[in-house]
Coordinates of C-alpha atoms in Angstrom, one line a residue:
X1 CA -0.6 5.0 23.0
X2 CA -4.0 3.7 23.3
X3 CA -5.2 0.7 22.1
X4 CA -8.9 -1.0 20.9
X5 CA -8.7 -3.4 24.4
X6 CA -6.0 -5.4 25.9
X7 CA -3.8 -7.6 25.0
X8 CA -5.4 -11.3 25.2
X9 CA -8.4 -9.8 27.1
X10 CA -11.0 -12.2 29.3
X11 CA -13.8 -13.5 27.2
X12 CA -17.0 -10.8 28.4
X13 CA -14.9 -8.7 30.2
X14 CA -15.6 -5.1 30.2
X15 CA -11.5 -4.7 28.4
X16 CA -12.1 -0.7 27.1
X17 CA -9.9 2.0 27.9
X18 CA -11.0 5.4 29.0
X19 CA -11.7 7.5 25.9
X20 CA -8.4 10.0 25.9
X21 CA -9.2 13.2 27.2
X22 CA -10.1 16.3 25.1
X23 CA -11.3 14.7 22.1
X24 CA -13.2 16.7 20.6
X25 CA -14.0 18.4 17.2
X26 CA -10.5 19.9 16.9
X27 CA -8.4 16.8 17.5
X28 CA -10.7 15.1 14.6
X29 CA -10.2 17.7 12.7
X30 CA -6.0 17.5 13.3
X31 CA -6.5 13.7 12.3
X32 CA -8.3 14.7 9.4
X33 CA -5.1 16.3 8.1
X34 CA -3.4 13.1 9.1
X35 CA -5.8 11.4 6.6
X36 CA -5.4 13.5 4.0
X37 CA -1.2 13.8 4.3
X38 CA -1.2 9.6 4.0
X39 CA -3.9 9.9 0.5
X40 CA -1.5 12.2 -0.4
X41 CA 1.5 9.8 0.0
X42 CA -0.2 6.9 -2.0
X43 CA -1.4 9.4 -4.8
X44 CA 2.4 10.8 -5.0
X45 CA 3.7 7.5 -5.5
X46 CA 0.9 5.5 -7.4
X47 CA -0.1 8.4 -10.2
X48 CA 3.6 9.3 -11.2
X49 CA 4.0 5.7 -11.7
X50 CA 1.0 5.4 -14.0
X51 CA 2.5 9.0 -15.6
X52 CA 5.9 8.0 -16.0
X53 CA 5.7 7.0 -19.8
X54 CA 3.9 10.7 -20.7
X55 CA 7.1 12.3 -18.7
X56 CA 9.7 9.4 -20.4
X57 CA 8.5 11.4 -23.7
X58 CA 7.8 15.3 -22.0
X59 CA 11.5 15.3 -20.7
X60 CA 13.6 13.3 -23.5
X61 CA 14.7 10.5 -21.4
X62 CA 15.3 6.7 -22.2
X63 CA 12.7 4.5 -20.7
X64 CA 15.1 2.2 -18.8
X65 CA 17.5 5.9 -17.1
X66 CA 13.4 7.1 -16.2
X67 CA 12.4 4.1 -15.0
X68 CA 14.8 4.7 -11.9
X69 CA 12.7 7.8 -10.9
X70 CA 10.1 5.7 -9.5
X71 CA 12.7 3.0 -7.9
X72 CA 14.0 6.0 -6.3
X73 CA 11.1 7.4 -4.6
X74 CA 9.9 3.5 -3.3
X75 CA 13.4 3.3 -2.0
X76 CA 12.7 6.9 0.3
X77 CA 9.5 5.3 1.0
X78 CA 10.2 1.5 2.3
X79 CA 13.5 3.8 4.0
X80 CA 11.1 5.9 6.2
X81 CA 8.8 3.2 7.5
X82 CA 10.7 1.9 10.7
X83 CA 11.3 5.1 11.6
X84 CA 8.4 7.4 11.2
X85 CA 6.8 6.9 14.6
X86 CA 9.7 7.0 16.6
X87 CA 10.7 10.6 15.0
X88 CA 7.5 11.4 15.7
X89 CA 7.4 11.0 19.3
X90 CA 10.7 12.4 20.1
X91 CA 10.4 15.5 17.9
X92 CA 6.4 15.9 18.7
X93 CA 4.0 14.5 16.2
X94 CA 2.5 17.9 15.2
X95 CA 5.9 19.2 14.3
X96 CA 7.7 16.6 12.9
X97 CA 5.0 15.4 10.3
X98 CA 4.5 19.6 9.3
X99 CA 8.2 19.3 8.6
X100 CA 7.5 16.8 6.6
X101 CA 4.6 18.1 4.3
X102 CA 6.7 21.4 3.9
X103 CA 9.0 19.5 2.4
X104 CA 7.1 17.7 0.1
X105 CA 5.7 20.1 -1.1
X106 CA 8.3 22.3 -2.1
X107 CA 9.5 19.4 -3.8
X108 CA 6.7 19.3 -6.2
X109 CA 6.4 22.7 -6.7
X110 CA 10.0 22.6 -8.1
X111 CA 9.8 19.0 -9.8
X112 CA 8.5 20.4 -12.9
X113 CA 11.2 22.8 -13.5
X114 CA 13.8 20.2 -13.2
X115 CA 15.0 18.7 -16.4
X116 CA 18.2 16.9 -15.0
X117 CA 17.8 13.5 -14.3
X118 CA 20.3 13.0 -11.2
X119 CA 18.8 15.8 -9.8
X120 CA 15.3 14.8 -9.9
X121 CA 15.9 11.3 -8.5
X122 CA 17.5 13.1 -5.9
X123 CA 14.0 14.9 -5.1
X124 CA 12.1 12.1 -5.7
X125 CA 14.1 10.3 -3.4
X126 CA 13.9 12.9 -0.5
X127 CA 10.1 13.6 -1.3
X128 CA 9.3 9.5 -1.0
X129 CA 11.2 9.7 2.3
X130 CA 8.9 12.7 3.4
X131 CA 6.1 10.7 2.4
X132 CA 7.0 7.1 3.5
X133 CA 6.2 8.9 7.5
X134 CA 2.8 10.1 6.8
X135 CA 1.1 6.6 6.6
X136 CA 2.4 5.2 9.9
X137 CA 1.9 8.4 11.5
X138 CA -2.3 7.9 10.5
X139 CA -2.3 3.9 12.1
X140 CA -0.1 6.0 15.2
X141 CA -2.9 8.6 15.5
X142 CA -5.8 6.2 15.2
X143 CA -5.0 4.6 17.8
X144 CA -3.3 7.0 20.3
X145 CA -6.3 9.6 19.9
X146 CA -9.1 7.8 19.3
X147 CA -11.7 6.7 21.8
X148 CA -12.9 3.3 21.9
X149 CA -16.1 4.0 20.3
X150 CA -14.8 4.9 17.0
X151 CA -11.4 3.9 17.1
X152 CA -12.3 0.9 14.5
X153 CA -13.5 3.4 12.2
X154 CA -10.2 5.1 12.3
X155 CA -8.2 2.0 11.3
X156 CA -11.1 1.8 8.5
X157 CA -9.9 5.0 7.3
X158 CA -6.4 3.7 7.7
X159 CA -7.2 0.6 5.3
X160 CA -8.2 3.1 2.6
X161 CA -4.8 4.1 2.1
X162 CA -4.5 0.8 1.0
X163 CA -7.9 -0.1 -0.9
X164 CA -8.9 3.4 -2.2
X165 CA -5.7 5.5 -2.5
X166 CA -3.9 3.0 -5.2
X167 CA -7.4 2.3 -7.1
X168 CA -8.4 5.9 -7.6
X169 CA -4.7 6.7 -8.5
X170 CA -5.7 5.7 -12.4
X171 CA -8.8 8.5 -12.0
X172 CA -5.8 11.0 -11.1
X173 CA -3.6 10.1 -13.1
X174 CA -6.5 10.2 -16.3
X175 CA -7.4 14.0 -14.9
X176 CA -3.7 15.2 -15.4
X177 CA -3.0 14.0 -18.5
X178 CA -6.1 13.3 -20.8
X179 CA -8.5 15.8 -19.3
X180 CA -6.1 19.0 -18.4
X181 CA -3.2 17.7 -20.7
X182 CA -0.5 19.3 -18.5
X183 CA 1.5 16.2 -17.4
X184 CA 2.9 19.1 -14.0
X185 CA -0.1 17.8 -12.3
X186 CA 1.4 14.4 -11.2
X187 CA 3.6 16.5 -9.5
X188 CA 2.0 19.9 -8.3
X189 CA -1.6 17.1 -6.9
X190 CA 0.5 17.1 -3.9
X191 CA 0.5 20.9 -3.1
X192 CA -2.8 21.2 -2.5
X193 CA -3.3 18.5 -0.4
X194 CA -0.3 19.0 2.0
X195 CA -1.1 22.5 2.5
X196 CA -5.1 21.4 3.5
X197 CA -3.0 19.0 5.7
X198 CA -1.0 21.2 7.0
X199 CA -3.9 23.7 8.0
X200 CA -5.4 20.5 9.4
X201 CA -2.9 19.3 11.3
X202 CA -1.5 22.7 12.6
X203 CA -4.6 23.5 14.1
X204 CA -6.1 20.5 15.5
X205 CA -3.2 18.0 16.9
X206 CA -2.0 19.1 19.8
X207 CA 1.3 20.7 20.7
X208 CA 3.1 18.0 22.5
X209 CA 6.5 18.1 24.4
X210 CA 9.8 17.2 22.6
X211 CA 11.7 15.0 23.9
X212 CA 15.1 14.6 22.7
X213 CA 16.4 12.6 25.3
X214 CA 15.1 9.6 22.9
X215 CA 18.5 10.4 20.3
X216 CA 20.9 9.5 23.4
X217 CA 18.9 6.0 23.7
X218 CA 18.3 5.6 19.9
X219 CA 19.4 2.6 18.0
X220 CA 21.5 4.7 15.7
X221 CA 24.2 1.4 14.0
X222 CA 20.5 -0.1 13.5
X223 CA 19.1 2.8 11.7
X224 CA 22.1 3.1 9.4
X225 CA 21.6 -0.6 8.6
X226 CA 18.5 -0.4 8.3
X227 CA 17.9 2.5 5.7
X228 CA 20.5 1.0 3.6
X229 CA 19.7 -2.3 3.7
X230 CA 15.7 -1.4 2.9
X231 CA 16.8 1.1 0.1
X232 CA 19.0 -1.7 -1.7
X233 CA 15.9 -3.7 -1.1
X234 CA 13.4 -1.9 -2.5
X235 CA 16.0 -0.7 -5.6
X236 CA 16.9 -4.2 -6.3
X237 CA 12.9 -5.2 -6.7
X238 CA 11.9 -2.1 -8.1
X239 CA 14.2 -2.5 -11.1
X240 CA 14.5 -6.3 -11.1
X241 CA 12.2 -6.7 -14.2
X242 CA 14.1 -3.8 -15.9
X243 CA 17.5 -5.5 -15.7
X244 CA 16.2 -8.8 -16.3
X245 CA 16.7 -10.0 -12.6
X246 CA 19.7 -12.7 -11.5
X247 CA 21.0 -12.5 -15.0
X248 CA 22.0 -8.9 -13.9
X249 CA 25.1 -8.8 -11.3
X250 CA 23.5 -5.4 -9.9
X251 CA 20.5 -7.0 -9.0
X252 CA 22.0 -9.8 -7.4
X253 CA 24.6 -7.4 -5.4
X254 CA 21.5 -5.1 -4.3
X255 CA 19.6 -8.1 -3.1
X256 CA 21.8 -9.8 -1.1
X257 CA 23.3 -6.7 0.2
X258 CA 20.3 -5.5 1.1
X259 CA 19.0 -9.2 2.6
X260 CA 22.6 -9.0 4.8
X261 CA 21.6 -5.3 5.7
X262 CA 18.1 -5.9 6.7
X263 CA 19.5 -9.0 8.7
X264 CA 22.3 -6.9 10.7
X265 CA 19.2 -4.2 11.5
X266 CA 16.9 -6.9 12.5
X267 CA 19.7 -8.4 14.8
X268 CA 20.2 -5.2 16.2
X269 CA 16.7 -4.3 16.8
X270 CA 16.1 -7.5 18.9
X271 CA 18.7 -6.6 21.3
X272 CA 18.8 -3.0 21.1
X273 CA 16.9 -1.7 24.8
X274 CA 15.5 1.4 23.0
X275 CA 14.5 0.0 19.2
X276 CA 12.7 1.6 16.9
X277 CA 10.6 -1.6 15.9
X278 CA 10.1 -4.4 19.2
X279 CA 10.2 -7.7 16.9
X280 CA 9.3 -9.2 20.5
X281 CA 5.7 -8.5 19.7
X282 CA 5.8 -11.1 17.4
X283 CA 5.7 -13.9 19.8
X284 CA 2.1 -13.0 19.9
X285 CA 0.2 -15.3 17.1
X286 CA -2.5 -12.4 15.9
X287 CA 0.5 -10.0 15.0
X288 CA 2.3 -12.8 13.6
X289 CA 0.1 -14.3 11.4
X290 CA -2.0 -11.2 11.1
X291 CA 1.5 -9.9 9.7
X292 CA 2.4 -12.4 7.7
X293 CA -1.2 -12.6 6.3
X294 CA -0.9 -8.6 5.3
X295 CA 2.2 -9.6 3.4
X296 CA -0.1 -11.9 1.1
X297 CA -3.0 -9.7 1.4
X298 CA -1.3 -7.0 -0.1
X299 CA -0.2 -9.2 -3.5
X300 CA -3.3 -10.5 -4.3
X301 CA -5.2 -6.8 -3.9
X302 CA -3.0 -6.5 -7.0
X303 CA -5.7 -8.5 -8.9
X304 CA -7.8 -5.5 -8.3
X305 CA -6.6 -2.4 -10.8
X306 CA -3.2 -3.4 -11.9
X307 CA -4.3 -6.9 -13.5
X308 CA -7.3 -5.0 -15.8
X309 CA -5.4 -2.2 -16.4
X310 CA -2.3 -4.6 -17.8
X311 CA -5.3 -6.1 -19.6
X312 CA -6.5 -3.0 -21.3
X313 CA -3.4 -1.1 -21.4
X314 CA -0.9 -3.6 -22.8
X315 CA -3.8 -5.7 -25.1
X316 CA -6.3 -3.2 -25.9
X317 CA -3.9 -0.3 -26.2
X318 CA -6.5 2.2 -23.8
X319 CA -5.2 5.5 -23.0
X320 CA -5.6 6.2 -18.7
X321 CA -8.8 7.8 -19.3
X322 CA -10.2 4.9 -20.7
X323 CA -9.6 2.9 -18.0
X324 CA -10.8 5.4 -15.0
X325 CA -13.5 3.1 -14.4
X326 CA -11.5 0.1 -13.6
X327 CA -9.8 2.0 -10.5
X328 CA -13.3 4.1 -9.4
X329 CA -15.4 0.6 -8.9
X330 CA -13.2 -0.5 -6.4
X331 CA -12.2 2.9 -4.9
X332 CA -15.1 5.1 -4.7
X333 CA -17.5 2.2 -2.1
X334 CA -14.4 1.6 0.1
X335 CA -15.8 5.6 1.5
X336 CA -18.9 3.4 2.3
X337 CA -17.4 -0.2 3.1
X338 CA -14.7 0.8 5.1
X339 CA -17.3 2.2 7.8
X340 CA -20.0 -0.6 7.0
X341 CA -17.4 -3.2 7.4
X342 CA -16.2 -1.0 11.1
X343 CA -19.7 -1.1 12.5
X344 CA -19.9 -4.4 11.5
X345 CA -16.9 -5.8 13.4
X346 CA -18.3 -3.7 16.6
X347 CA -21.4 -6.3 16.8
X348 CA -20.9 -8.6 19.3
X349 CA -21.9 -11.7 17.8
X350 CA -19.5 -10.9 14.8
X351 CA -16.5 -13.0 14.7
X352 CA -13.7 -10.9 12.7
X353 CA -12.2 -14.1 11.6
X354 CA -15.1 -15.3 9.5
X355 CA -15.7 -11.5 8.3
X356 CA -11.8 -11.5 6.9
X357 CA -12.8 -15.5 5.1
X358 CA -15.6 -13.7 3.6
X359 CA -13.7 -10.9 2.3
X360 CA -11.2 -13.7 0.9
X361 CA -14.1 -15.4 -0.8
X362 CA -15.0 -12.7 -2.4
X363 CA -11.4 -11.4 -3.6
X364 CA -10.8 -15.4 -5.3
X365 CA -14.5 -15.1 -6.9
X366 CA -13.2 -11.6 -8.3
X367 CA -10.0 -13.4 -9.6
X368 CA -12.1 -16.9 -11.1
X369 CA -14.2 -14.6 -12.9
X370 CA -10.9 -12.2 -14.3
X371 CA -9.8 -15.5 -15.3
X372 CA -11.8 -15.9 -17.9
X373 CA -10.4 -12.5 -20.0
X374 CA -10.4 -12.9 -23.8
X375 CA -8.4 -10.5 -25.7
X376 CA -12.0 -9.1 -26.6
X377 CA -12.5 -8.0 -23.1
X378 CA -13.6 -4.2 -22.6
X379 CA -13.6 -2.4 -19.2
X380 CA -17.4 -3.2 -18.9
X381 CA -16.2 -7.3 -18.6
X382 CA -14.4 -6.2 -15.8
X383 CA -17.5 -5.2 -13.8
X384 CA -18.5 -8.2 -11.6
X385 CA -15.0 -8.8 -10.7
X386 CA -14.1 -5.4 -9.6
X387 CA -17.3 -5.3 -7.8
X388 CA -16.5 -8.2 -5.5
X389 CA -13.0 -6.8 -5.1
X390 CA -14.7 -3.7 -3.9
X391 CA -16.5 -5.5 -1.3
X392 CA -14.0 -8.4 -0.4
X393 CA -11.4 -5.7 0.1
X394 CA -12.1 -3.9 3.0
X395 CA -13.5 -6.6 4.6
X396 CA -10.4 -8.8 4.7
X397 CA -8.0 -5.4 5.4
X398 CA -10.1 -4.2 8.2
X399 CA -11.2 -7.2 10.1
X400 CA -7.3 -8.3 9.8
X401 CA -6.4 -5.0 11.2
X402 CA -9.0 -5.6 14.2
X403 CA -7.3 -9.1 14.9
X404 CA -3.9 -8.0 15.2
X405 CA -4.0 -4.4 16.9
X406 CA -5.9 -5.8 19.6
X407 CA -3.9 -7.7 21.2
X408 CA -1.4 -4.3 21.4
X409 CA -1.1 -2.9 24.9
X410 CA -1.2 1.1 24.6
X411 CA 2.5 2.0 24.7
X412 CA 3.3 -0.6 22.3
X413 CA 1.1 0.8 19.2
X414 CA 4.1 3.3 18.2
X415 CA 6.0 0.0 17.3
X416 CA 3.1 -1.9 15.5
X417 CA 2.7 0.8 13.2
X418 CA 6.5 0.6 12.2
X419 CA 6.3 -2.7 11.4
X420 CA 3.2 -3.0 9.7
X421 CA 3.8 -0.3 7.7
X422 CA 7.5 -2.0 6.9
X423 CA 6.0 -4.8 5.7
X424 CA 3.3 -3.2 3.5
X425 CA 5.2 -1.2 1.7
X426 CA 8.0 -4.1 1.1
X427 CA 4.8 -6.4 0.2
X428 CA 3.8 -4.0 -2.1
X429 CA 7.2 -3.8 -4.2
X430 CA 8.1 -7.4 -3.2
X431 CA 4.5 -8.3 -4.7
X432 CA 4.3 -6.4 -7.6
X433 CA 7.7 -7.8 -8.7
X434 CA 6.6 -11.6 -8.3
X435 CA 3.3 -10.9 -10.1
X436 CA 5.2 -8.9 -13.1
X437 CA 8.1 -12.1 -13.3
X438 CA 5.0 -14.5 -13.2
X439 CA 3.6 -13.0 -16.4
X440 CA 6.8 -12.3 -17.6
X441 CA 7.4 -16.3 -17.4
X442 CA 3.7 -17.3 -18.6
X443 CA 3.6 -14.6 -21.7
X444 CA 6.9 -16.4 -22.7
X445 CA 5.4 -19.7 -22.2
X446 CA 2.1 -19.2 -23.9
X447 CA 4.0 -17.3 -27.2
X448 CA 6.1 -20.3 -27.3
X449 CA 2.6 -22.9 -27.4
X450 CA 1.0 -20.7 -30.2
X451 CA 4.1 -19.7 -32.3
X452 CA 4.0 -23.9 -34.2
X453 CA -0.5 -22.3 -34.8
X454 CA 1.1 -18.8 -35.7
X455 CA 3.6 -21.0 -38.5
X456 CA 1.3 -22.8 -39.9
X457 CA -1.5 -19.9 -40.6
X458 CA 1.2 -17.8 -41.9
X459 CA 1.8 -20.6 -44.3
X460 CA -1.7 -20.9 -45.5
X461 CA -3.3 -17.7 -44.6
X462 CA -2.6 -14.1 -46.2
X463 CA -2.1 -12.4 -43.0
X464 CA 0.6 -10.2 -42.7
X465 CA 4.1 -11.0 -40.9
X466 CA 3.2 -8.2 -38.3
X467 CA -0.4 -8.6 -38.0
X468 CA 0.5 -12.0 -37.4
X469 CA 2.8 -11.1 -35.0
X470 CA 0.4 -8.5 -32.8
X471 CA -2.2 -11.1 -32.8
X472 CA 0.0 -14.1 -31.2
X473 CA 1.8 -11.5 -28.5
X474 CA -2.0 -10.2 -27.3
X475 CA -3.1 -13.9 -27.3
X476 CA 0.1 -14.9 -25.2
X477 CA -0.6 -11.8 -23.0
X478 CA -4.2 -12.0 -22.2
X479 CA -3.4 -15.9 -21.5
X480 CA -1.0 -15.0 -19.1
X481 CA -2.6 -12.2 -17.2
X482 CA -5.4 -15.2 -16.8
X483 CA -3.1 -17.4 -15.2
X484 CA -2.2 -14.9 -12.6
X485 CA -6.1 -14.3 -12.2
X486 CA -5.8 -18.0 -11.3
X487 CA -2.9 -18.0 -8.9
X488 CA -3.6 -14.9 -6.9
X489 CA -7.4 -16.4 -6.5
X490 CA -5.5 -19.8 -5.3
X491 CA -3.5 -18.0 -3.4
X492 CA -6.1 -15.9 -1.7
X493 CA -8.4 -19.3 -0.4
X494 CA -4.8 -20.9 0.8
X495 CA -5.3 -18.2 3.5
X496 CA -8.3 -19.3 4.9
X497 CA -6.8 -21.8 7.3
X498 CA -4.1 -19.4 8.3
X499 CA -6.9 -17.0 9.3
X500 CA -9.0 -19.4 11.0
X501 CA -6.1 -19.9 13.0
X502 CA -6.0 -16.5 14.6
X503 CA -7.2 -15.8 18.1
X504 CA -11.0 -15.1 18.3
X505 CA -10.9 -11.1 19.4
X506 CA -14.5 -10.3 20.8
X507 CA -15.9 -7.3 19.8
X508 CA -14.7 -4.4 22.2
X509 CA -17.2 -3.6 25.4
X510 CA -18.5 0.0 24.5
X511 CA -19.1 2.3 27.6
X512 CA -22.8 2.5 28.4
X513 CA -24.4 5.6 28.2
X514 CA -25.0 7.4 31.5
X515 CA -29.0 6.9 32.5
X516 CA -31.4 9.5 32.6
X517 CA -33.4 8.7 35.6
X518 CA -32.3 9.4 39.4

């Protein structure tokens, strides 16, 4: 695996590998279909979510027996993570990930046809496992393939699975069901792009050898451990609001089950001579913090679509289409960040450390200025906000991404990728659960501040009982989606010293270009 320089290299050293041989226009073409198969893993998972009330209705199913559909397919997901690169190697990247995409997309072609609910969280379970390898397979292939020149660019394209991918999920999901009307589409968006991957990939990655002496050495009591402890994990999170969290003993007994699990695996891994994730590298203080920081990162990106669209959604009542725009003015400039912000980190007086506190700056303005939502608010109030999310984003991701993988020697990126890729899609469930108990906790605060107001204007008003009513629970909701404006923009300049703290990474040594004269 190659990597952007050495681990801990000399200050003005010349610390570039040798670009890897036979890169060329078909090998960027191969990891072209690795970026498509991992847009295609966040749009599988993000859109259904937004969809799952249109199906809840389509199929005849109760909100809370649905609701496990998605809890299934996060649990396949945060399952696959660890494991993804190590499959990869020993069964060949090129054939193990066009396993994979065949898969998934048989899955979806059937999905629609399936109107028993075991049965489909079945799928959905298998299909989130197929699609839970694609991601770390694109950090994997980024840095294994890539020569020095570009190789920033590629994890750039590997931070849009996590800045554009979730905000142009509400565009997708507003196509399928308010433009077409045909709520198949949340399913069948995967065929097309895993067949384009799997042209992609089939032709351009190259046919590497197998090597299955790897499943006599594997860490197989670890992997056991460590799929079922991560699946009780992600189900306990994923449904924790649902069941109303430690007052429900199946939450309780799939969170610690799943924290004694993930424990055993982690134990196992450490000592295990062959493991599929080497916790070891975190001795080093750019992984650690850098992986800790990711963990926080990814909860307050969740001020970025998911906070306006509560906003509009739950207070305004929009349909998706209505709030497309929300998702698009944070998605659609990460095409043209992501590089900016690449080419910026490649400048040699550019310390990536001050680039990620700039991109933290601008991720708290975005969250002061969402604080001050009104229950008048319209998506155009959101504009300023999402704009600075749009550029604090993929300035924080990338340079963070910089900091840590650069202190990777090359065999060691296979394992970096499992474990980032661990965390982030744990931060993402763990994350979305504290931020939905938060405003679970502040809407219930706020409703009980305004109900003595509500009391005495019923009294002396002629407002109706249920207008009434409406009026106090939007109040008591918009008041609480500010407060989590105001913690997550806390939250993201408590950060700042954590980042400062990070090793200073100079900017990799390019290879000149061969002079013309003599």
């Amino acid at each position: 695996m190659a990597d952007l320089h050495p681990a801990h290299p000399p200050a003005g050293a010349g610390s570039h590998a040798p670009a890897p041989p036979g890169f060329g226009l078909r090998l960027a073409t191969g990891l072209l279909g690795v970026l498509v198969a991992a847009m295609m893993a966040g749009f599988n998972n993000r859109v259904v979510a937004i969809g799952l009330p249109d199906l809840f209705g389509q199929l005849g199913w109760g909100q809370d027996d649905a609701s496990w559909l998605g809890s299934a397919y996060s649990a396949g997901e945060l399952a696959a993570m660890p494991f993804a690169t190590w499959c990869a190697i020993t069964f060949s990247m090129r054939r193990f990930q066009l396993a994979m995409l065949a898969v998934v997309l048989l899955i979806a072609l059937v999905l629609p046809t399936v109107h028993s609910l075991p049965l489909m969280l079945a799928l959905r379970a298998v299909q989130g496992l197929c699609c839970g390898s694609q991601i770390p397979l694109l950090m994997m292939g980024a840095l294994r393939f890539l020569p020095l020149s570009i190789r920033l660019h590629g994890l750039a394209l590997y931070a849009m699975t996590a800045t554009f991918a979730p905000n142009m999920s509400l565009a997708l999901a507003a196509s399928w069901l308010d433009r077409l009307e045909d709520w198949r589409w949340l399913y069948w968006q995967a065929v097309p792009l895993s067949a384009l991957a799997m042209v992609l990939i089939a032709w351009g990655i190259p046919v590497m050898p197998a090597m299955p002496q790897r499943l006599r050495q594997a860490n197989w009591p670890g992997l056991l451990l460590g799929i079922s402890g991560l699946t009780l994990l992600a189900l306990g999170l994923d449904q924790g609001a649902q069941l109303d969290w430690f007052h429900a003993r199946a939450i309780r007994l799939l969170l610690a089950g799943g924290a004694v699990l993930c424990c055993g695996f982690l134990i196992s891994e450490w000592f295990h001579p062959a493991p599929f994730m080497k916790l070891q590298l975190l001795a080093r203080r750019n992984l650690a913090l850098g992986f800790s920081l990711f963990l926080c990162l990814l909860v307050i990106m969740l001020s970025g679509a998911s906070l306006p669209s509560m906003a509009l959604g739950h207070v305004q009542g929009f349909r998706t289409l209505q709030m497309e725009d929300i998702g698009l003015a944070i998605g659609l400039p990460q095409l043209l960040l992501g590089p900016m912000v690449a080419m910026l980190l490649y400048q040699c007086r550019v310390d990536a450390r001050h680039v990620f506190v700039l991109g933290l700056l601008c991720m708290a303005a975005a969250c002061w200025e969402g604080s001050g939502l009104t229950a008048a608010w319209m998506g155009h109030d959101f504009h300023l906000a999402q704009l600075l999310q749009a550029i604090g984003q993929p300035m924080a991701v990338v340079s963070l991404l910089f900091l840590a993988t650069s202190v990777v020697q090359p065999m060691e990126g296979a394992y970096v990728s499992g474990i980032i890729n661990t965390l982030r899609a744990f931060g993402t469930l763990a994350g979305s659960a504290m931020v939905g108990r938060l405003l679970t906790l502040r809407t219930d605060f706020h409703h009980e501040m305004l109900q003595d107001q509500a009391s005495w204007q019923a009294s002396h008003a002629a407002i109706p009982l249920a207008e009434l009513a409406a009026q106090l629970n939007a109040q008591a909701s918009t008041l609480a989606i500010a407060d989590v404006y105001r913690v997550l923009g806390l939250f993201a300049l408590l950060l700042i010293p954590a980042v400062l703290m990070m090793q200073y990474i100079p900017a990799p040594v390019l290879p000149s270009r061969p002079s013309n004269h003599g």
